GROMACS .gro file of C-alpha atoms in nm:
model
  197
    1MET     CA    1  -0.018  -0.012   0.008
    2PHE     CA    2   0.290   0.249   0.118
    3ARG     CA    3   0.467   0.163  -0.205
    4ARG     CA    4   0.162   0.226  -0.441
    5THR     CA    5   0.119   0.530  -0.261
    6LEU     CA    6   0.482   0.641  -0.305
    7LEU     CA    7   0.461   0.567  -0.682
    8ALA     CA    8   0.132   0.760  -0.727
    9SER     CA    9   0.285   1.058  -0.571
   10ALA     CA   10   0.600   1.030  -0.783
   11PHE     CA   11   0.377   1.004  -1.111
   12VAL     CA   12   0.177   1.322  -1.016
   13PHE     CA   13   0.498   1.509  -0.942
   14ALA     CA   14   0.646   1.395  -1.259
   15SER     CA   15   0.347   1.477  -1.459
   16SER     CA   16   0.304   1.828  -1.305
   17ALA     CA   17   0.691   1.902  -1.342
   18ALA     CA   18   0.645   1.822  -1.730
   19PHE     CA   19   0.341   2.021  -1.759
   20ALA     CA   20   0.503   2.325  -1.606
   21ALA     CA   21   0.817   2.299  -1.805
   22PRO     CA   22   0.847   2.546  -2.094
   23VAL     CA   23   0.688   2.520  -2.392
   24THR     CA   24   0.824   2.657  -2.752
   25TYR     CA   25   0.551   2.773  -2.974
   26THR     CA   26   0.585   2.892  -3.356
   27ILE     CA   27   0.407   3.219  -3.414
   28ASP     CA   28   0.095   3.176  -3.655
   29PRO     CA   29   0.139   3.438  -3.922
   30GLY     CA   30  -0.241   3.410  -4.031
   31HIS     CA   31  -0.338   3.506  -3.663
   32THR     CA   32  -0.061   3.746  -3.574
   33GLN     CA   33  -0.059   4.127  -3.635
   34THR     CA   34   0.138   4.444  -3.520
   35ILE     CA   35  -0.064   4.733  -3.576
   36PHE     CA   36   0.068   5.097  -3.513
   37SER     CA   37  -0.087   5.427  -3.506
   38TRP     CA   38   0.028   5.760  -3.500
   39ASN     CA   39  -0.125   6.128  -3.536
   40HIS     CA   40  -0.160   6.316  -3.860
   41PHE     CA   41  -0.148   6.682  -3.808
   42GLY     CA   42  -0.401   6.678  -3.503
   43TYR     CA   43  -0.648   6.592  -3.740
   44SER     CA   44  -0.663   6.182  -3.768
   45ASN     CA   45  -0.494   5.874  -3.614
   46PRO     CA   46  -0.398   5.650  -3.907
   47THR     CA   47  -0.312   5.295  -3.872
   48ALA     CA   48  -0.094   5.043  -4.062
   49ASN     CA   49   0.024   4.686  -3.978
   50PHE     CA   50   0.281   4.438  -4.101
   51ASP     CA   51   0.171   4.134  -4.297
   52LYS     CA   52   0.503   3.911  -4.269
   53ILE     CA   53   0.554   3.821  -3.917
   54GLU     CA   54   0.753   3.510  -3.794
   55GLY     CA   55   0.923   3.388  -3.473
   56THR     CA   56   0.889   3.188  -3.156
   57LEU     CA   57   0.735   3.199  -2.786
   58VAL     CA   58   0.868   3.022  -2.498
   59TYR     CA   59   0.621   3.018  -2.206
   60ASP     CA   60   0.683   2.887  -1.869
   61ALA     CA   61   0.356   2.917  -1.680
   62ALA     CA   62   0.516   2.830  -1.341
   63ASP     CA   63   0.815   3.053  -1.388
   64PRO     CA   64   0.757   3.340  -1.626
   65SER     CA   65   1.111   3.463  -1.579
   66GLN     CA   66   1.209   3.145  -1.822
   67SER     CA   67   0.982   3.281  -2.091
   68SER     CA   68   1.099   3.457  -2.415
   69VAL     CA   69   1.004   3.598  -2.737
   70ASP     CA   70   1.187   3.620  -3.045
   71VAL     CA   71   1.010   3.768  -3.377
   72THR     CA   72   1.130   3.940  -3.687
   73ILE     CA   73   0.886   4.155  -3.914
   74ALA     CA   74   0.950   4.197  -4.292
   75ILE     CA   75   0.944   4.571  -4.331
   76ASP     CA   76   0.835   4.549  -4.718
   77SER     CA   77   0.516   4.365  -4.583
   78ILE     CA   78   0.369   4.696  -4.440
   79ASN     CA   79   0.026   4.748  -4.517
   80SER     CA   80  -0.178   5.075  -4.498
   81HIS     CA   81  -0.440   4.994  -4.736
   82VAL     CA   82  -0.303   5.272  -4.943
   83LYS     CA   83  -0.054   5.162  -5.187
   84LYS     CA   84   0.113   5.494  -5.274
   85PHE     CA   85   0.161   5.564  -4.908
   86ASP     CA   86   0.290   5.199  -4.857
   87GLU     CA   87   0.579   5.291  -5.101
   88HIS     CA   88   0.658   5.619  -4.925
   89LEU     CA   89   0.658   5.453  -4.587
   90LYS     CA   90   0.919   5.197  -4.757
   91SER     CA   91   1.140   5.473  -4.890
   92ASP     CA   92   1.416   5.634  -4.734
   93ASP     CA   93   1.212   5.919  -4.582
   94PHE     CA   94   1.073   5.650  -4.317
   95PHE     CA   95   1.146   5.270  -4.293
   96ASP     CA   96   1.412   5.240  -4.580
   97ALA     CA   97   1.312   4.879  -4.638
   98ALA     CA   98   1.585   4.838  -4.901
   99LYS     CA   99   1.862   4.908  -4.653
  100TYR     CA  100   1.680   4.784  -4.357
  101PRO     CA  101   1.470   4.489  -4.451
  102THR     CA  102   1.368   4.361  -4.126
  103ALA     CA  103   1.263   4.483  -3.771
  104THR     CA  104   1.319   4.244  -3.476
  105PHE     CA  105   1.226   4.195  -3.111
  106LYS     CA  106   1.411   3.992  -2.865
  107SER     CA  107   1.313   3.976  -2.518
  108THR     CA  108   1.587   3.999  -2.236
  109LYS     CA  109   1.356   3.984  -1.936
  110VAL     CA  110   0.974   3.858  -1.871
  111GLU     CA  111   0.826   3.977  -1.525
  112LYS     CA  112   0.463   3.903  -1.396
  113GLY     CA  113   0.241   4.211  -1.428
  114GLY     CA  114   0.023   4.350  -1.190
  115SER     CA  115  -0.275   4.128  -1.233
  116ASP     CA  116  -0.323   3.746  -1.305
  117GLY     CA  117  -0.228   3.667  -1.659
  118THR     CA  118  -0.028   3.992  -1.748
  119TYR     CA  119   0.338   4.018  -1.790
  120LYS     CA  120   0.606   4.289  -1.871
  121VAL     CA  121   0.796   4.173  -2.155
  122THR     CA  122   1.126   4.382  -2.173
  123GLY     CA  123   1.374   4.336  -2.475
  124ASP     CA  124   1.566   4.477  -2.782
  125LEU     CA  125   1.366   4.630  -3.056
  126THR     CA  126   1.561   4.695  -3.362
  127ILE     CA  127   1.391   4.921  -3.640
  128HIS     CA  128   1.582   5.120  -3.945
  129GLY     CA  129   1.936   4.957  -3.776
  130VAL     CA  130   1.866   5.129  -3.424
  131THR     CA  131   1.832   4.898  -3.138
  132LYS     CA  132   1.662   5.018  -2.819
  133SER     CA  133   1.532   4.855  -2.501
  134VAL     CA  134   1.138   4.848  -2.490
  135THR     CA  135   0.872   4.707  -2.243
  136ILE     CA  136   0.563   4.537  -2.389
  137ASP     CA  137   0.247   4.530  -2.157
  138ALA     CA  138   0.111   4.178  -2.245
  139LYS     CA  139  -0.182   3.971  -2.161
  140LEU     CA  140  -0.238   3.622  -2.170
  141ASN     CA  141  -0.566   3.532  -2.357
  142ALA     CA  142  -0.555   3.149  -2.378
  143SER     CA  143  -0.304   2.852  -2.324
  144ASN     CA  144  -0.470   2.537  -2.396
  145VAL     CA  145  -0.506   2.247  -2.669
  146HIS     CA  146  -0.627   2.408  -3.003
  147PRO     CA  147  -0.959   2.279  -3.083
  148MET     CA  148  -0.879   2.256  -3.456
  149THR     CA  149  -0.527   2.131  -3.472
  150LYS     CA  150  -0.531   1.952  -3.130
  151ALA     CA  151  -0.198   2.092  -3.066
  152PRO     CA  152  -0.085   2.317  -2.774
  153ALA     CA  153  -0.148   2.686  -2.857
  154ILE     CA  154  -0.147   3.008  -2.683
  155GLY     CA  155  -0.236   3.373  -2.756
  156PHE     CA  156  -0.155   3.702  -2.619
  157ASP     CA  157  -0.241   4.082  -2.687
  158GLY     CA  158   0.039   4.332  -2.613
  159SER     CA  159   0.090   4.714  -2.635
  160LEU     CA  160   0.353   4.951  -2.628
  161SER     CA  161   0.459   5.335  -2.740
  162ILE     CA  162   0.776   5.415  -2.889
  163LYS     CA  163   0.910   5.755  -3.047
  164ARG     CA  164   1.027   5.708  -3.419
  165SER     CA  165   1.291   5.956  -3.393
  166GLU     CA  166   1.483   5.741  -3.146
  167PHE     CA  167   1.501   5.496  -3.414
  168GLY     CA  168   1.595   5.751  -3.670
  169ILE     CA  169   1.271   5.822  -3.829
  170ALA     CA  170   1.190   6.174  -3.795
  171LYS     CA  171   1.041   6.277  -4.125
  172TYR     CA  172   0.771   6.546  -4.062
  173VAL     CA  173   0.818   6.553  -3.677
  174PRO     CA  174   0.617   6.726  -3.502
  175ASN     CA  175   0.341   6.785  -3.744
  176VAL     CA  176   0.316   6.395  -3.783
  177SER     CA  177   0.332   6.274  -3.431
  178ASP     CA  178   0.684   6.125  -3.308
  179GLU     CA  179   0.499   5.915  -3.066
  180VAL     CA  180   0.369   5.589  -3.225
  181SER     CA  181   0.159   5.328  -3.062
  182ILE     CA  182   0.185   4.966  -3.137
  183ARG     CA  183  -0.078   4.700  -3.064
  184ILE     CA  184   0.008   4.338  -3.098
  185THR     CA  185  -0.182   4.022  -3.116
  186THR     CA  186  -0.054   3.692  -3.161
  187GLU     CA  187  -0.166   3.298  -3.170
  188ALA     CA  188   0.119   3.068  -3.160
  189MET     CA  189   0.150   2.693  -3.195
  190GLY     CA  190   0.334   2.420  -3.006
  191PRO     CA  191   0.437   2.084  -3.126
  192LYS     CA  192   0.173   1.816  -3.178
  193PRO     CA  193   0.196   1.549  -2.921
  194ALA     CA  194   0.316   1.188  -3.053
  195ALA     CA  195   0.026   0.972  -3.175
  196ALA     CA  196  -0.060   0.717  -2.922
  197ASN     CA  197   0.055   0.371  -3.002
   0.00000   0.00000   0.00000
């Protein structure tokens, strides 16, 4: 009896440890958006987004400090829904996509936020060849088995603000705002479990 109880306890402990271990998720580009907005001469607050985003999320529910984010964005995938403006944004007036084809974010620290399911994700954001440390306010939307793929899945929303002039993109400041608000939503997929024998 004692032996069975000991074995059962060991099994529960091992299962819990395995469940709590960090899991690596691959970002699903079809369900991930980075949307940024700015103020235009005080009249409007346009938005644009990037259509090509790749990367990985490592999430450790038991110890968020072991989590991490590594994302790459293709600058030439910018989409303001105005083709002529997209070309201007890609030019050397702004992102200079020919010279700086990607933007990246690599986390350096992940901490719990002020409420359950929220996090402070600090990392190096590189845009236009300039790297600055920024902090994303992130919220966990869900972490479970995806009902369609039957694989582990995770979803987050995030937000931050930057000053574009700090990244060497200062055209038309201050008439077109220096401050840019960024909203992120992402869905990422983990590895499918091995098929049962």
